[in-house]
Structures are given as C-alpha cells and as structure tokens.
Amino acid sequence: MSGSAEVIAGVLIFLGTLICLISAIGLVRLPDVYTRSHAASKSSTVGVLFILIGTLLYFVISEGYFSIRLILGILFVFLTAPVAAHVICRAAYRAEVPLTENSAEDELKDYMKGDSPSVK
Amino acid sequence: MFEILMILSLIILTLAILLNIYRVIKGPSSADRVQALDSIGINLIAGIAIFSVYLDTHAFFELILLIGILSFVGTIAFARFIERGVVIERKR
C-alpha cells in the first residue's frame, strides 16, 4: 500500500522537478522578455502542479489524509501564475522594453499607436 | 530509495532556482527581474511540497498557500509600479 504511494508520488515529483529545470533553462537562454515570460510562466506552473498533485496523492494513498489546504494551493497557483505573467508582460510592453531583433512583426504597436483610447 | 529520489528532486530544484537567480542578477530590464522572482516563488512552493513529502509530515501546507499568495501580491505590485510609477493610485 505504501509502496504504490511512493511510486506514484516519486514519478510525479521527479517529472515536476524536471519541468521546473527546463523552465529555468528557458529563462536563461531565451532572447527577450516576452519569450522568457512564455517559458517561465507555463512550464513552471505545470511543474509545480505536478509536484503538488504528487504530494497530495502521496498523503492520500499512504495515510488517507486528504488535505484541503493543498487543494487550495493547487487552485491558487493554477489561477494566479498565468495572470502574473500576463501583467508583467503588459507592464514590460508599456515600459517599451524592445522585442528581440529577429521577431517578425509587432502587431500591437500599430494598435497602440492608432486612435483607440481604451487600450492606452 | 524514495528518500534518495526526494533529495535528487530537491537538488534539481536548487539548480533551477540558481538559474533563476542568474536571470535576476543579469536581466536587462526590470520586468525580467520581476518575472524571475515570481518564478523563484513558484519553485519555493514546489520545494516546500517536496520537503514535506520527504519529512512525511503535513505541517507545512499552510506555507504553500501563504507563499503563493505573497508571491502573487508582490508580483502584481511590482508590475503596477513598472507600468504606472505608483502602486496604489489616489482617488480624487
């Protein structure tokens, strides 16, 4: 009984840490703010969800303890990490952080320059 | 075996946090630094979860929720500061 808990939790937690490491490597290697935010927000969210679900399953299977605080933590991370990345990207764009050189086209620039006061 | 796997996961997570710290130090704009600090907060949540599995206790689950909330609030505050120059706007 406890062996299956260790197998399931071990696999999920190890996969989650590997995804977190991939996210950090993307954060180092990618060229500008927006691509780095893309790497950091999505994959580290998925990594931490893997780890938290592994933790939850470990305690559910091994001792039958269903933690509602861990469920709340999972929901909170899942809801807030993409929102935080969105807000940071918007702040970076409005502070006029440049895109990388080989990006093809900046479609938002025409839209922000046009006569639409609702987005400015 | 399971303890060794948990220690290995913690070591990999430490490596990820070190790479994030490299981005915090070197990042050209301040949005990079805020993004990397947010990512460090998320990785800390993961580290606490792994550590509570390793110690086989459920006394640390409040910390997961608490660091999640604090990291989100701090990120939003810094983003508003970068965007507008103030964090809390004054009503007229």
PDB file of C-alpha atoms in Angstrom:
ATOM      1  CA  MET A   1       0.000   0.000   0.000  1.00  0.00           C
ATOM      2  CA  SER A   2       2.732   2.411   0.947  1.00  0.00           C
ATOM      3  CA  GLY A   3       4.877   1.187  -1.936  1.00  0.00           C
ATOM      4  CA  SER A   4       2.374   2.316  -4.557  1.00  0.00           C
ATOM      5  CA  ALA A   5       2.185   5.736  -2.888  1.00  0.00           C
ATOM      6  CA  GLU A   6       5.942   6.052  -3.106  1.00  0.00           C
ATOM      7  CA  VAL A   7       5.996   5.015  -6.761  1.00  0.00           C
ATOM      8  CA  ILE A   8       3.218   7.394  -7.837  1.00  0.00           C
ATOM      9  CA  ALA A   9       4.473  10.339  -5.787  1.00  0.00           C
ATOM     10  CA  GLY A  10       8.084   9.728  -6.796  1.00  0.00           C
ATOM     11  CA  VAL A  11       7.320   9.693 -10.513  1.00  0.00           C
ATOM     12  CA  LEU A  12       5.090  12.779 -10.362  1.00  0.00           C
ATOM     13  CA  ILE A  13       7.507  14.776  -8.209  1.00  0.00           C
ATOM     14  CA  PHE A  14      10.529  13.883 -10.289  1.00  0.00           C
ATOM     15  CA  LEU A  15       8.725  14.814 -13.524  1.00  0.00           C
ATOM     16  CA  GLY A  16       7.686  18.101 -11.926  1.00  0.00           C
ATOM     17  CA  THR A  17      11.224  18.994 -10.916  1.00  0.00           C
ATOM     18  CA  LEU A  18      12.484  18.176 -14.405  1.00  0.00           C
ATOM     19  CA  ILE A  19       9.848  20.507 -15.896  1.00  0.00           C
ATOM     20  CA  CYS A  20      10.897  23.228 -13.426  1.00  0.00           C
ATOM     21  CA  LEU A  21      14.525  22.800 -14.522  1.00  0.00           C
ATOM     22  CA  ILE A  22      13.507  23.063 -18.191  1.00  0.00           C
ATOM     23  CA  SER A  23      11.629  26.248 -17.340  1.00  0.00           C
ATOM     24  CA  ALA A  24      14.706  27.721 -15.654  1.00  0.00           C
ATOM     25  CA  ILE A  25      16.907  26.820 -18.620  1.00  0.00           C
ATOM     26  CA  GLY A  26      14.417  28.567 -20.892  1.00  0.00           C
ATOM     27  CA  LEU A  27      14.533  31.575 -18.595  1.00  0.00           C
ATOM     28  CA  VAL A  28      18.288  31.767 -19.066  1.00  0.00           C
ATOM     29  CA  ARG A  29      18.584  31.024 -22.759  1.00  0.00           C
ATOM     30  CA  LEU A  30      15.713  32.807 -24.493  1.00  0.00           C
ATOM     31  CA  PRO A  31      16.397  36.225 -26.035  1.00  0.00           C
ATOM     32  CA  ASP A  32      13.837  38.759 -24.764  1.00  0.00           C
ATOM     33  CA  VAL A  33      11.312  39.421 -22.007  1.00  0.00           C
ATOM     34  CA  TYR A  34       8.267  38.014 -23.736  1.00  0.00           C
ATOM     35  CA  THR A  35       9.759  34.681 -24.747  1.00  0.00           C
ATOM     36  CA  ARG A  36      11.275  34.327 -21.286  1.00  0.00           C
ATOM     37  CA  SER A  37       7.916  35.015 -19.720  1.00  0.00           C
ATOM     38  CA  HIS A  38       6.416  32.403 -22.023  1.00  0.00           C
ATOM     39  CA  ALA A  39       8.935  29.833 -20.789  1.00  0.00           C
ATOM     40  CA  ALA A  40       8.764  30.775 -17.137  1.00  0.00           C
ATOM     41  CA  SER A  41       5.021  31.038 -16.649  1.00  0.00           C
ATOM     42  CA  LYS A  42       3.724  27.970 -18.447  1.00  0.00           C
ATOM     43  CA  SER A  43       6.269  25.325 -17.705  1.00  0.00           C
ATOM     44  CA  SER A  44       6.920  26.256 -14.106  1.00  0.00           C
ATOM     45  CA  THR A  45       3.161  26.303 -13.494  1.00  0.00           C
ATOM     46  CA  VAL A  46       2.876  22.792 -14.916  1.00  0.00           C
ATOM     47  CA  GLY A  47       5.913  21.657 -12.939  1.00  0.00           C
ATOM     48  CA  VAL A  48       4.622  22.913  -9.627  1.00  0.00           C
ATOM     49  CA  LEU A  49       1.189  21.424 -10.363  1.00  0.00           C
ATOM     50  CA  PHE A  50       2.835  18.039 -10.964  1.00  0.00           C
ATOM     51  CA  ILE A  51       4.718  18.328  -7.670  1.00  0.00           C
ATOM     52  CA  LEU A  52       1.694  19.435  -5.647  1.00  0.00           C
ATOM     53  CA  ILE A  53      -0.543  16.723  -7.114  1.00  0.00           C
ATOM     54  CA  GLY A  54       2.183  14.175  -6.348  1.00  0.00           C
ATOM     55  CA  THR A  55       2.292  15.414  -2.760  1.00  0.00           C
ATOM     56  CA  LEU A  56      -1.486  15.252  -2.472  1.00  0.00           C
ATOM     57  CA  LEU A  57      -1.609  11.699  -3.858  1.00  0.00           C
ATOM     58  CA  TYR A  58       1.224  10.635  -1.554  1.00  0.00           C
ATOM     59  CA  PHE A  59      -0.648  11.723   1.551  1.00  0.00           C
ATOM     60  CA  VAL A  60      -3.990  10.402   0.278  1.00  0.00           C
ATOM     61  CA  ILE A  61      -2.659   6.938  -0.535  1.00  0.00           C
ATOM     62  CA  SER A  62      -0.186   6.462   2.301  1.00  0.00           C
ATOM     63  CA  GLU A  63      -2.210   7.709   5.252  1.00  0.00           C
ATOM     64  CA  GLY A  64      -5.634   8.609   3.914  1.00  0.00           C
ATOM     65  CA  TYR A  65      -5.171  12.290   4.705  1.00  0.00           C
ATOM     66  CA  PHE A  66      -6.948  14.492   2.169  1.00  0.00           C
ATOM     67  CA  SER A  67      -5.576  17.985   2.599  1.00  0.00           C
ATOM     68  CA  ILE A  68      -7.974  20.751   1.611  1.00  0.00           C
ATOM     69  CA  ARG A  69      -5.178  23.321   2.078  1.00  0.00           C
ATOM     70  CA  LEU A  70      -3.139  21.593  -0.614  1.00  0.00           C
ATOM     71  CA  ILE A  71      -6.165  21.629  -2.940  1.00  0.00           C
ATOM     72  CA  LEU A  72      -6.484  25.360  -2.288  1.00  0.00           C
ATOM     73  CA  GLY A  73      -2.782  25.823  -3.003  1.00  0.00           C
ATOM     74  CA  ILE A  74      -3.079  23.937  -6.300  1.00  0.00           C
ATOM     75  CA  LEU A  75      -6.076  26.011  -7.379  1.00  0.00           C
ATOM     76  CA  PHE A  76      -4.386  29.246  -6.354  1.00  0.00           C
ATOM     77  CA  VAL A  77      -1.150  28.551  -8.221  1.00  0.00           C
ATOM     78  CA  PHE A  78      -3.082  27.383 -11.268  1.00  0.00           C
ATOM     79  CA  LEU A  79      -5.166  30.565 -11.307  1.00  0.00           C
ATOM     80  CA  THR A  80      -2.603  33.193 -10.408  1.00  0.00           C
ATOM     81  CA  ALA A  81       0.650  32.261 -12.158  1.00  0.00           C
ATOM     82  CA  PRO A  82      -0.614  32.956 -15.729  1.00  0.00           C
ATOM     83  CA  VAL A  83      -2.253  36.181 -14.530  1.00  0.00           C
ATOM     84  CA  ALA A  84       1.028  37.336 -13.003  1.00  0.00           C
ATOM     85  CA  ALA A  85       2.897  36.563 -16.230  1.00  0.00           C
ATOM     86  CA  HIS A  86       0.295  38.470 -18.250  1.00  0.00           C
ATOM     87  CA  VAL A  87       0.553  41.527 -16.010  1.00  0.00           C
ATOM     88  CA  ILE A  88       4.352  41.502 -16.166  1.00  0.00           C
ATOM     89  CA  CYS A  89       4.317  41.229 -19.967  1.00  0.00           C
ATOM     90  CA  ARG A  90       1.856  44.089 -20.265  1.00  0.00           C
ATOM     91  CA  ALA A  91       3.964  46.248 -17.954  1.00  0.00           C
ATOM     92  CA  ALA A  92       7.076  45.416 -19.977  1.00  0.00           C
ATOM     93  CA  TYR A  93       5.351  46.327 -23.228  1.00  0.00           C
ATOM     94  CA  ARG A  94       4.085  49.627 -21.865  1.00  0.00           C
ATOM     95  CA  ALA A  95       7.519  50.424 -20.454  1.00  0.00           C
ATOM     96  CA  GLU A  96       8.718  49.912 -24.054  1.00  0.00           C
ATOM     97  CA  VAL A  97      11.069  47.029 -23.481  1.00  0.00           C
ATOM     98  CA  PRO A  98      12.186  46.100 -27.019  1.00  0.00           C
ATOM     99  CA  LEU A  99      11.456  42.804 -28.716  1.00  0.00           C
ATOM    100  CA  THR A 100      14.339  40.682 -29.907  1.00  0.00           C
ATOM    101  CA  GLU A 101      15.839  41.530 -33.309  1.00  0.00           C
ATOM    102  CA  ASN A 102      14.643  38.526 -35.269  1.00  0.00           C
ATOM    103  CA  SER A 103      10.995  38.820 -34.263  1.00  0.00           C
ATOM    104  CA  ALA A 104       8.937  39.166 -37.401  1.00  0.00           C
ATOM    105  CA  GLU A 105       6.275  41.721 -36.643  1.00  0.00           C
ATOM    106  CA  ASP A 106       4.934  43.804 -33.766  1.00  0.00           C
ATOM    107  CA  GLU A 107       1.215  43.864 -34.349  1.00  0.00           C
ATOM    108  CA  LEU A 108       0.374  45.528 -31.073  1.00  0.00           C
ATOM    109  CA  LYS A 109       2.395  48.618 -31.982  1.00  0.00           C
ATOM    110  CA  ASP A 110       0.019  49.667 -34.768  1.00  0.00           C
ATOM    111  CA  TYR A 111      -2.912  49.076 -32.497  1.00  0.00           C
ATOM    112  CA  MET A 112      -1.456  51.089 -29.633  1.00  0.00           C
ATOM    113  CA  LYS A 113      -0.484  53.930 -31.973  1.00  0.00           C
ATOM    114  CA  GLY A 114      -3.944  54.141 -33.522  1.00  0.00           C
ATOM    115  CA  ASP A 115      -6.794  56.202 -32.185  1.00  0.00           C
ATOM    116  CA  SER A 116      -8.104  53.809 -29.587  1.00  0.00           C
ATOM    117  CA  PRO A 117      -8.037  55.458 -26.182  1.00  0.00           C
ATOM    118  CA  SER A 118      -9.442  52.399 -24.480  1.00  0.00           C
ATOM    119  CA  VAL A 119      -6.170  50.499 -24.617  1.00  0.00           C
ATOM    120  CA  LYS A 120      -3.821  53.382 -23.941  1.00  0.00           C
TER     121      LYS A 120
ATOM    122  CA  MET B   1      15.323   4.757  -2.483  1.00  0.00           C
ATOM    123  CA  PHE B   2      12.369   7.109  -2.111  1.00  0.00           C
ATOM    124  CA  GLU B   3      14.380   9.430   0.147  1.00  0.00           C
ATOM    125  CA  ILE B   4      17.209   9.470  -2.379  1.00  0.00           C
ATOM    126  CA  LEU B   5      14.729  10.400  -5.125  1.00  0.00           C
ATOM    127  CA  MET B   6      13.364  13.236  -2.988  1.00  0.00           C
ATOM    128  CA  ILE B   7      16.883  14.539  -2.280  1.00  0.00           C
ATOM    129  CA  LEU B   8      17.663  14.361  -6.005  1.00  0.00           C
ATOM    130  CA  SER B   9      14.499  16.322  -6.771  1.00  0.00           C
ATOM    131  CA  LEU B  10      15.475  18.962  -4.235  1.00  0.00           C
ATOM    132  CA  ILE B  11      18.935  19.227  -5.807  1.00  0.00           C
ATOM    133  CA  ILE B  12      17.441  19.697  -9.283  1.00  0.00           C
ATOM    134  CA  LEU B  13      15.071  22.312  -7.901  1.00  0.00           C
ATOM    135  CA  THR B  14      18.000  24.126  -6.317  1.00  0.00           C
ATOM    136  CA  LEU B  15      19.702  24.158  -9.706  1.00  0.00           C
ATOM    137  CA  ALA B  16      16.554  25.677 -11.228  1.00  0.00           C
ATOM    138  CA  ILE B  17      16.458  28.365  -8.535  1.00  0.00           C
ATOM    139  CA  LEU B  18      20.149  29.143  -9.180  1.00  0.00           C
ATOM    140  CA  LEU B  19      19.427  29.615 -12.893  1.00  0.00           C
ATOM    141  CA  ASN B  20      16.556  31.932 -11.921  1.00  0.00           C
ATOM    142  CA  ILE B  21      18.926  33.893  -9.672  1.00  0.00           C
ATOM    143  CA  TYR B  22      21.274  34.279 -12.647  1.00  0.00           C
ATOM    144  CA  ARG B  23      18.393  35.883 -14.537  1.00  0.00           C
ATOM    145  CA  VAL B  24      17.578  38.120 -11.547  1.00  0.00           C
ATOM    146  CA  ILE B  25      21.162  39.389 -11.448  1.00  0.00           C
ATOM    147  CA  LYS B  26      21.768  39.757 -15.167  1.00  0.00           C
ATOM    148  CA  GLY B  27      18.310  40.605 -16.534  1.00  0.00           C
ATOM    149  CA  PRO B  28      18.460  43.712 -18.750  1.00  0.00           C
ATOM    150  CA  SER B  29      15.074  45.162 -17.817  1.00  0.00           C
ATOM    151  CA  SER B  30      13.275  45.180 -14.502  1.00  0.00           C
ATOM    152  CA  ALA B  31      10.407  43.109 -15.925  1.00  0.00           C
ATOM    153  CA  ASP B  32      12.917  40.276 -16.347  1.00  0.00           C
ATOM    154  CA  ARG B  33      13.847  40.500 -12.706  1.00  0.00           C
ATOM    155  CA  VAL B  34      10.244  40.523 -11.522  1.00  0.00           C
ATOM    156  CA  GLN B  35       9.452  37.560 -13.739  1.00  0.00           C
ATOM    157  CA  ALA B  36      12.416  35.600 -12.397  1.00  0.00           C
ATOM    158  CA  LEU B  37      11.493  36.429  -8.798  1.00  0.00           C
ATOM    159  CA  ASP B  38       7.943  35.213  -9.402  1.00  0.00           C
ATOM    160  CA  SER B  39       9.370  32.015 -10.816  1.00  0.00           C
ATOM    161  CA  ILE B  40      11.577  31.642  -7.737  1.00  0.00           C
ATOM    162  CA  GLY B  41       8.467  31.938  -5.555  1.00  0.00           C
ATOM    163  CA  ILE B  42       6.745  29.168  -7.506  1.00  0.00           C
ATOM    164  CA  ASN B  43       9.849  26.986  -7.243  1.00  0.00           C
ATOM    165  CA  LEU B  44       9.921  27.590  -3.478  1.00  0.00           C
ATOM    166  CA  ILE B  45       6.353  26.279  -3.254  1.00  0.00           C
ATOM    167  CA  ALA B  46       7.475  23.152  -5.057  1.00  0.00           C
ATOM    168  CA  GLY B  47      10.452  22.805  -2.711  1.00  0.00           C
ATOM    169  CA  ILE B  48       8.249  23.013   0.361  1.00  0.00           C
ATOM    170  CA  ALA B  49       5.943  20.331  -1.065  1.00  0.00           C
ATOM    171  CA  ILE B  50       8.883  18.008  -1.739  1.00  0.00           C
ATOM    172  CA  PHE B  51      10.309  18.679   1.697  1.00  0.00           C
ATOM    173  CA  SER B  52       7.023  17.839   3.417  1.00  0.00           C
ATOM    174  CA  VAL B  53       6.890  14.564   1.483  1.00  0.00           C
ATOM    175  CA  TYR B  54      10.488  13.868   2.497  1.00  0.00           C
ATOM    176  CA  LEU B  55       9.826  14.522   6.177  1.00  0.00           C
ATOM    177  CA  ASP B  56       6.429  12.741   5.933  1.00  0.00           C
ATOM    178  CA  THR B  57       4.589  15.492   7.752  1.00  0.00           C
ATOM    179  CA  HIS B  58       1.684  17.731   6.864  1.00  0.00           C
ATOM    180  CA  ALA B  59       2.595  20.706   8.982  1.00  0.00           C
ATOM    181  CA  PHE B  60       3.895  22.811   6.099  1.00  0.00           C
ATOM    182  CA  PHE B  61       0.842  23.047   3.873  1.00  0.00           C
ATOM    183  CA  GLU B  62      -0.109  26.487   5.123  1.00  0.00           C
ATOM    184  CA  LEU B  63       3.266  27.714   3.915  1.00  0.00           C
ATOM    185  CA  ILE B  64       2.449  26.613   0.362  1.00  0.00           C
ATOM    186  CA  LEU B  65      -0.724  28.681   0.329  1.00  0.00           C
ATOM    187  CA  LEU B  66       0.982  31.607   2.069  1.00  0.00           C
ATOM    188  CA  ILE B  67       3.989  31.816  -0.258  1.00  0.00           C
ATOM    189  CA  GLY B  68       1.673  31.524  -3.246  1.00  0.00           C
ATOM    190  CA  ILE B  69      -0.427  34.470  -2.100  1.00  0.00           C
ATOM    191  CA  LEU B  70       2.573  36.611  -1.103  1.00  0.00           C
ATOM    192  CA  SER B  71       4.379  35.957  -4.382  1.00  0.00           C
ATOM    193  CA  PHE B  72       1.285  36.873  -6.396  1.00  0.00           C
ATOM    194  CA  VAL B  73       0.664  40.094  -4.483  1.00  0.00           C
ATOM    195  CA  GLY B  74       4.298  41.151  -4.757  1.00  0.00           C
ATOM    196  CA  THR B  75       4.390  40.455  -8.479  1.00  0.00           C
ATOM    197  CA  ILE B  76       1.223  42.457  -9.111  1.00  0.00           C
ATOM    198  CA  ALA B  77       2.551  45.359  -7.035  1.00  0.00           C
ATOM    199  CA  PHE B  78       5.865  45.448  -8.916  1.00  0.00           C
ATOM    200  CA  ALA B  79       4.121  45.212 -12.273  1.00  0.00           C
ATOM    201  CA  ARG B  80       1.898  48.141 -11.404  1.00  0.00           C
ATOM    202  CA  PHE B  81       4.959  50.074 -10.291  1.00  0.00           C
ATOM    203  CA  ILE B  82       6.741  49.409 -13.597  1.00  0.00           C
ATOM    204  CA  GLU B  83       3.647  50.295 -15.584  1.00  0.00           C
ATOM    205  CA  ARG B  84       2.417  53.468 -13.883  1.00  0.00           C
ATOM    206  CA  GLY B  85       5.026  54.583 -11.365  1.00  0.00           C
ATOM    207  CA  VAL B  86       2.676  54.191  -8.397  1.00  0.00           C
ATOM    208  CA  VAL B  87       1.304  51.096  -6.755  1.00  0.00           C
ATOM    209  CA  ILE B  88      -1.859  52.452  -5.141  1.00  0.00           C
ATOM    210  CA  GLU B  89      -3.496  55.264  -7.059  1.00  0.00           C
ATOM    211  CA  ARG B  90      -5.075  58.137  -5.234  1.00  0.00           C
ATOM    212  CA  LYS B  91      -8.738  58.819  -5.833  1.00  0.00           C
ATOM    213  CA  ARG B  92      -9.763  62.412  -6.440  1.00  0.00           C
TER     214      ARG B  92
END
